[in-house]
PDB file of C-alpha atoms in Angstrom:
ATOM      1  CA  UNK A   1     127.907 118.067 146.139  1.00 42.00           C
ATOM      2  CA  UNK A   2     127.064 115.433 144.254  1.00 42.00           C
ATOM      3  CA  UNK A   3     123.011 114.126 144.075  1.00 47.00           C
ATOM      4  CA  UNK A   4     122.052 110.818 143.891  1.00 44.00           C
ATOM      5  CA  UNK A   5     118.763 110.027 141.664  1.00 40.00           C
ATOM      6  CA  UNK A   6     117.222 107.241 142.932  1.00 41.00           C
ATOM      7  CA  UNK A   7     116.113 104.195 139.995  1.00 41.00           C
ATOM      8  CA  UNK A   8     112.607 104.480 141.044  1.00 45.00           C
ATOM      9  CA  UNK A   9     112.835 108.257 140.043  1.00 45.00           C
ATOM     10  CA  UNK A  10     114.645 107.666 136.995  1.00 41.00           C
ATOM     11  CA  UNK A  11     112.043 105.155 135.715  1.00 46.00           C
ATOM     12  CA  UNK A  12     109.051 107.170 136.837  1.00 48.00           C
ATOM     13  CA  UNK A  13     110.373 109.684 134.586  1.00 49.00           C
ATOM     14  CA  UNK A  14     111.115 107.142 131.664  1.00 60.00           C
ATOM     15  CA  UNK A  15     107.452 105.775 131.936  1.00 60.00           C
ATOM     16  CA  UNK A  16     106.097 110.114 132.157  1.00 66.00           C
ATOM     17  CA  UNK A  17     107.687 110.716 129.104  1.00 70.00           C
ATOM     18  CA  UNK A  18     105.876 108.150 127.224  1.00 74.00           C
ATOM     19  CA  UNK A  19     102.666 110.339 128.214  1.00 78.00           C
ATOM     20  CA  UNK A  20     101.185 112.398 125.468  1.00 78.00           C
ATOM     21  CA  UNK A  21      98.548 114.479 124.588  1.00 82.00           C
ATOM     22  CA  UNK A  22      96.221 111.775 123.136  1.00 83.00           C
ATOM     23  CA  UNK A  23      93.156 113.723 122.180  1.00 85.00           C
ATOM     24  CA  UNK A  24      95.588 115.979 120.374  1.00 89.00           C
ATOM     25  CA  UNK A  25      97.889 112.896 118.743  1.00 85.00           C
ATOM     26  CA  UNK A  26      94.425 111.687 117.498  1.00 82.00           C
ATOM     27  CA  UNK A  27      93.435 115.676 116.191  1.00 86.00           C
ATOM     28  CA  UNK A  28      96.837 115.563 114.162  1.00 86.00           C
ATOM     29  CA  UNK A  29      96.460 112.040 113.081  1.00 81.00           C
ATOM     30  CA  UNK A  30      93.340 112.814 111.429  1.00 80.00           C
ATOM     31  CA  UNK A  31      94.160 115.914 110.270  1.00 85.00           C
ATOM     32  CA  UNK A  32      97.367 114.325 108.684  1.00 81.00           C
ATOM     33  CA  UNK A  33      95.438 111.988 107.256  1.00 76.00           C
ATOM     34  CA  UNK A  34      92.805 114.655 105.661  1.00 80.00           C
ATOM     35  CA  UNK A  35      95.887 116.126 104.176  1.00 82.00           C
ATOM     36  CA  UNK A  36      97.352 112.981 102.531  1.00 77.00           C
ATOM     37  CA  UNK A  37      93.734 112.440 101.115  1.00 74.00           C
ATOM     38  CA  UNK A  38      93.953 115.385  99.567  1.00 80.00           C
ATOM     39  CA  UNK A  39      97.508 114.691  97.573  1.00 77.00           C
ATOM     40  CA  UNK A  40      95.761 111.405  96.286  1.00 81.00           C
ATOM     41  CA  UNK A  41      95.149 112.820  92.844  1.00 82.00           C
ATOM     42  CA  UNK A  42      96.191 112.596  89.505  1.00 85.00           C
ATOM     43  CA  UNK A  43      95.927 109.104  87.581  1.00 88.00           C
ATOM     44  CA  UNK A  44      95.216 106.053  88.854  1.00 89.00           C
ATOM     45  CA  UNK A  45      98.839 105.268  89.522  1.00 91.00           C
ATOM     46  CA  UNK A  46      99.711 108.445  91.237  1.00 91.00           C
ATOM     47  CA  UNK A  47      96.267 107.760  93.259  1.00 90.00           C
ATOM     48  CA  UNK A  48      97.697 104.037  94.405  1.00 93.00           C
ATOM     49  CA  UNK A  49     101.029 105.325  95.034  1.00 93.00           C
ATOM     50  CA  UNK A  50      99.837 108.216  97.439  1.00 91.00           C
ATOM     51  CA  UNK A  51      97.841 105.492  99.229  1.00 92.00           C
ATOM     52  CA  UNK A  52     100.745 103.606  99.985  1.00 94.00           C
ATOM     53  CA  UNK A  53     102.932 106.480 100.751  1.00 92.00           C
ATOM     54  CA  UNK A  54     100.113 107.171 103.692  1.00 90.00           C
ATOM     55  CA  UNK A  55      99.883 103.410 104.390  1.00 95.00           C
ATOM     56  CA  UNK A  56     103.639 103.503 105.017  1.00 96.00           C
ATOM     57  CA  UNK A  57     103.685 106.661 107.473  1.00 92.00           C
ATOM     58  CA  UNK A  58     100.623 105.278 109.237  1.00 93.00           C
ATOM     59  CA  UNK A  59     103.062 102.150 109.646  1.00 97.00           C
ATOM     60  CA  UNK A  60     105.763 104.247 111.186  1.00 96.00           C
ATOM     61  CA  UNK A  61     103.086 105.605 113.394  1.00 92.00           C
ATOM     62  CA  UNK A  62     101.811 102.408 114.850  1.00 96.00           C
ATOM     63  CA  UNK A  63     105.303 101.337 115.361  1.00 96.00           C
ATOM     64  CA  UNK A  64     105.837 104.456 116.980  1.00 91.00           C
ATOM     65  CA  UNK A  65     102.614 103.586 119.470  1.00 92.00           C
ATOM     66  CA  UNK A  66     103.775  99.810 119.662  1.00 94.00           C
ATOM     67  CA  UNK A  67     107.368 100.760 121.261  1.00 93.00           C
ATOM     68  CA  UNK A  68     105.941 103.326 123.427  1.00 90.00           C
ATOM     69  CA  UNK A  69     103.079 100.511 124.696  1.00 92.00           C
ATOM     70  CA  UNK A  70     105.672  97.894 125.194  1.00 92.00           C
ATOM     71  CA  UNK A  71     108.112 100.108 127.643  1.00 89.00           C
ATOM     72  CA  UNK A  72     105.617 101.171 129.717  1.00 88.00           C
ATOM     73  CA  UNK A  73     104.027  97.102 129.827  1.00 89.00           C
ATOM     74  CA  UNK A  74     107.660  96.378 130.717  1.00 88.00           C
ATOM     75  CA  UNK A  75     107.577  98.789 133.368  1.00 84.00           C
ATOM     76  CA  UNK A  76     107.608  97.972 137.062  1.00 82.00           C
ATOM     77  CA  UNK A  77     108.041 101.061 138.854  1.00 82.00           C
ATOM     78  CA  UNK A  78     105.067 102.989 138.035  1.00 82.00           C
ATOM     79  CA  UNK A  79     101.759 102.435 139.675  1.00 87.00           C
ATOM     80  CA  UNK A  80      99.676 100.320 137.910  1.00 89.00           C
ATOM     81  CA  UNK A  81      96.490 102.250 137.516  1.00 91.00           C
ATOM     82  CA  UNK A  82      98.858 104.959 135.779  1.00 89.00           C
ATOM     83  CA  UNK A  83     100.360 102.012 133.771  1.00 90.00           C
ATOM     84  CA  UNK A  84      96.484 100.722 132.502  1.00 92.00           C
ATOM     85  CA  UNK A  85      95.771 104.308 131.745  1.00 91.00           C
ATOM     86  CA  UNK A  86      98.378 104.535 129.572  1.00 91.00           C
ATOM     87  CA  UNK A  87      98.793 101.168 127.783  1.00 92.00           C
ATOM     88  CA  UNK A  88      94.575 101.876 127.671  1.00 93.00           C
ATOM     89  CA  UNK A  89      95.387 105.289 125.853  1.00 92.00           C
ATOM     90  CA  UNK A  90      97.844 103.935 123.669  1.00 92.00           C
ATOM     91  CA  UNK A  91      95.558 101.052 122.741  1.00 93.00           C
ATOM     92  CA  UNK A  92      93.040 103.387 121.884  1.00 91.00           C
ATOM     93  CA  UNK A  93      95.232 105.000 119.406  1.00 91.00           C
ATOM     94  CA  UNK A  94      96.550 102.010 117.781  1.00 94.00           C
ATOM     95  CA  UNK A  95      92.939 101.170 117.144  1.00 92.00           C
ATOM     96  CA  UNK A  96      92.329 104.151 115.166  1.00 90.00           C
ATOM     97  CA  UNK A  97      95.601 104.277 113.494  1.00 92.00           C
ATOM     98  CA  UNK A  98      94.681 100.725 112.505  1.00 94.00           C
ATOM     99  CA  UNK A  99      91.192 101.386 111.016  1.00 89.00           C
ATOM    100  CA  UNK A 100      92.790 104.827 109.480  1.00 88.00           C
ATOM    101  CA  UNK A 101      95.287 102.244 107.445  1.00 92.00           C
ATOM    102  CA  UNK A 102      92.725  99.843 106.955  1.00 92.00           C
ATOM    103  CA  UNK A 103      90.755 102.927 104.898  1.00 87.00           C
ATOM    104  CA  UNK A 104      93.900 103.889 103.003  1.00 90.00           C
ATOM    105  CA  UNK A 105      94.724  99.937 101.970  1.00 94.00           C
ATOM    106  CA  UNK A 106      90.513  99.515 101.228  1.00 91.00           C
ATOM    107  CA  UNK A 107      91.257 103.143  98.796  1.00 89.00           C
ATOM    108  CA  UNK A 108      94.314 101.941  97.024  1.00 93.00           C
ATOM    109  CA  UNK A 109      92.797  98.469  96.694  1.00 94.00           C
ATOM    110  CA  UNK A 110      89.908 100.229  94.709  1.00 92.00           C
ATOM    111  CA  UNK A 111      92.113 102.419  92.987  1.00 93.00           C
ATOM    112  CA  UNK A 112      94.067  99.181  91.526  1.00 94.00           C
ATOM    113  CA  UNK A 113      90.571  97.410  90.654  1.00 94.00           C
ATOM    114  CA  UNK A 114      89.542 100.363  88.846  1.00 93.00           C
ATOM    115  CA  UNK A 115      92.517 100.659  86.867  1.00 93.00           C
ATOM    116  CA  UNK A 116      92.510  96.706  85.994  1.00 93.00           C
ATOM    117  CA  UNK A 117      88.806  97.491  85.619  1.00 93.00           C
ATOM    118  CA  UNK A 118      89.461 100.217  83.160  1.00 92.00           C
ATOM    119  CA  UNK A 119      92.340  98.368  81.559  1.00 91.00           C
ATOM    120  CA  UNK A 120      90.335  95.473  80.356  1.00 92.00           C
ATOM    121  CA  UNK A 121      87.377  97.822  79.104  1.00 91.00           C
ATOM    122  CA  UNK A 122      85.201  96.314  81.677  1.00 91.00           C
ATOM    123  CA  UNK A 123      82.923  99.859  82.052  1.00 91.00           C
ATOM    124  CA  UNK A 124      80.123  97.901  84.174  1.00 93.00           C
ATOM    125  CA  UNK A 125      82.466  97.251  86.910  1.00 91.00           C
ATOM    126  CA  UNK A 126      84.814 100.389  86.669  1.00 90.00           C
ATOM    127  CA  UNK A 127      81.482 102.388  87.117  1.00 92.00           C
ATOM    128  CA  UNK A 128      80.476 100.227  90.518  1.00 91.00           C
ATOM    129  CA  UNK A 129      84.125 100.784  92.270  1.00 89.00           C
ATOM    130  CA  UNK A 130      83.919 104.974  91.097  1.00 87.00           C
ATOM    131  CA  UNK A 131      80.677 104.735  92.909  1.00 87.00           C
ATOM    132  CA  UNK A 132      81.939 103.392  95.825  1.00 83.00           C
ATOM    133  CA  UNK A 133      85.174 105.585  95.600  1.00 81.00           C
ATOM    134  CA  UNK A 134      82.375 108.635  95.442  1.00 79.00           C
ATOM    135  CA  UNK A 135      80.964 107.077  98.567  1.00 75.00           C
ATOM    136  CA  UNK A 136      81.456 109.193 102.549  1.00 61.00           C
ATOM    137  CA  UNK A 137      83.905 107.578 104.064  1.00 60.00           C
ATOM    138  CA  UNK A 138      83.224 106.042 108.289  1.00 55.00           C
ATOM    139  CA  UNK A 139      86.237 108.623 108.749  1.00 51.00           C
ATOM    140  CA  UNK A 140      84.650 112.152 107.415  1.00 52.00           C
ATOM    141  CA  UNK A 141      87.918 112.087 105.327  1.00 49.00           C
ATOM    142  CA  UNK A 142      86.509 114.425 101.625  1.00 39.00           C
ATOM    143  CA  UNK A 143      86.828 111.841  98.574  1.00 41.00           C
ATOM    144  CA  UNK A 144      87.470 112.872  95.346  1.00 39.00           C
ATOM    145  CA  UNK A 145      85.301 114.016  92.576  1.00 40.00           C
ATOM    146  CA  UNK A 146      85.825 112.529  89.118  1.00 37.00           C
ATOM    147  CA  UNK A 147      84.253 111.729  86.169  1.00 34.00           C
ATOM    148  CA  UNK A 148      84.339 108.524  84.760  1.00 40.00           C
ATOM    149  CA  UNK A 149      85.502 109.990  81.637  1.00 43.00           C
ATOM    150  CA  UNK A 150      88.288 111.385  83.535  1.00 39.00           C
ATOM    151  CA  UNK A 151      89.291 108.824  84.756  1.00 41.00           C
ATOM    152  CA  UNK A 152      89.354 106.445  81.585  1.00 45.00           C
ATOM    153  CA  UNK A 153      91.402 109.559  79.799  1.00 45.00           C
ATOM    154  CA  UNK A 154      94.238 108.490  83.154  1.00 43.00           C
ATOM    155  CA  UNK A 155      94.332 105.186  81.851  1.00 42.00           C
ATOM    156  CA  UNK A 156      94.512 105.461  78.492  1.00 48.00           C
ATOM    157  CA  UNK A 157      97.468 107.999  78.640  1.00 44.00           C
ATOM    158  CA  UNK A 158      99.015 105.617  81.536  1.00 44.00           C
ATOM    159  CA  UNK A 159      98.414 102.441  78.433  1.00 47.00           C
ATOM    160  CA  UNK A 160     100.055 104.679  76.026  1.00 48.00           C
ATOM    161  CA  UNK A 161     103.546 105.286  78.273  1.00 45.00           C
ATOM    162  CA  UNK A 162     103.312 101.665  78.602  1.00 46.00           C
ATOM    163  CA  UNK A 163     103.949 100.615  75.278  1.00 45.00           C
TER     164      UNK A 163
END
């Protein structure tokens, strides 16, 4: 005997799959993104290239949460409180994986003006941006301790390869 499943039932199941464990997306998130911090050493490039590598799976991410949102707005099957609860949920995330991106593009955007900083010798300015790298992040995400010295001896072995 054969049983029929209604399309109501199948799409109330589509739209309960897209339902997660959201404070526990959001602990991983975070916790992924306290590990990729923690790769971003090395010199300056390998610092800027880290940041983009975590700038690109935070992308994949938020297109992850994007699709997810947009079934469940084109849903019309489910009962709309459910629906705002999740798109709400969903937003929610987005809006941290956003800001979480947002701190990885500010980090490798300081990484690159401390290299050019560096590069051109311009010590008064490499010394500001270091400060501010040394700086708590909103996020509670551990920066890096370096010396300017350190750092300086990254570039000047990165200008040597160079030439």
């Amino acid at each position: 005997m054969s049983q029929i499943i209604s399309t109501q039932e199948v799409q109330n199941n589509n739209i309960e799959a897209l339902e997660i464990d959201f404070d526990q997306y959001i602990m991983e998130r975070r916790q992924d993104c306290k590990s990729w911090n923690q790769a971003i050493t090395g010199s300056l490039s390998n610092r800027i290239d880290q940041c983009e590598i975590a700038i690109e799976k935070l992308d994949k991410e938020i297109d992850f949460c994007d699709e997810r949102a947009s079934s469940i707005e084109l849903d019309r099957v489910s009962p709309p409180d459910y629906q705002s609860w999740l798109l709400e949920n969903y937003e929610q995330l987005l809006n941290i994986l956003y800001a979480l991106k947002a701190w990885f593009r500010q980090f490798q955007d300081d990484y690159e003006a401390l290299h050019h900083a560096l590069s051109n010798r311009d010590a008064m300015t490499a010394e500001e941006i270091q400060r501010d790298l040394e700086e708590p992040s909103e996020f509670g995400l551990p920066t890096e301790d370096r010396t300017q010295s350190e750092l300086e001896m990254d570039t000047d072995m990165e200008d040597d390869s160079e030439n």
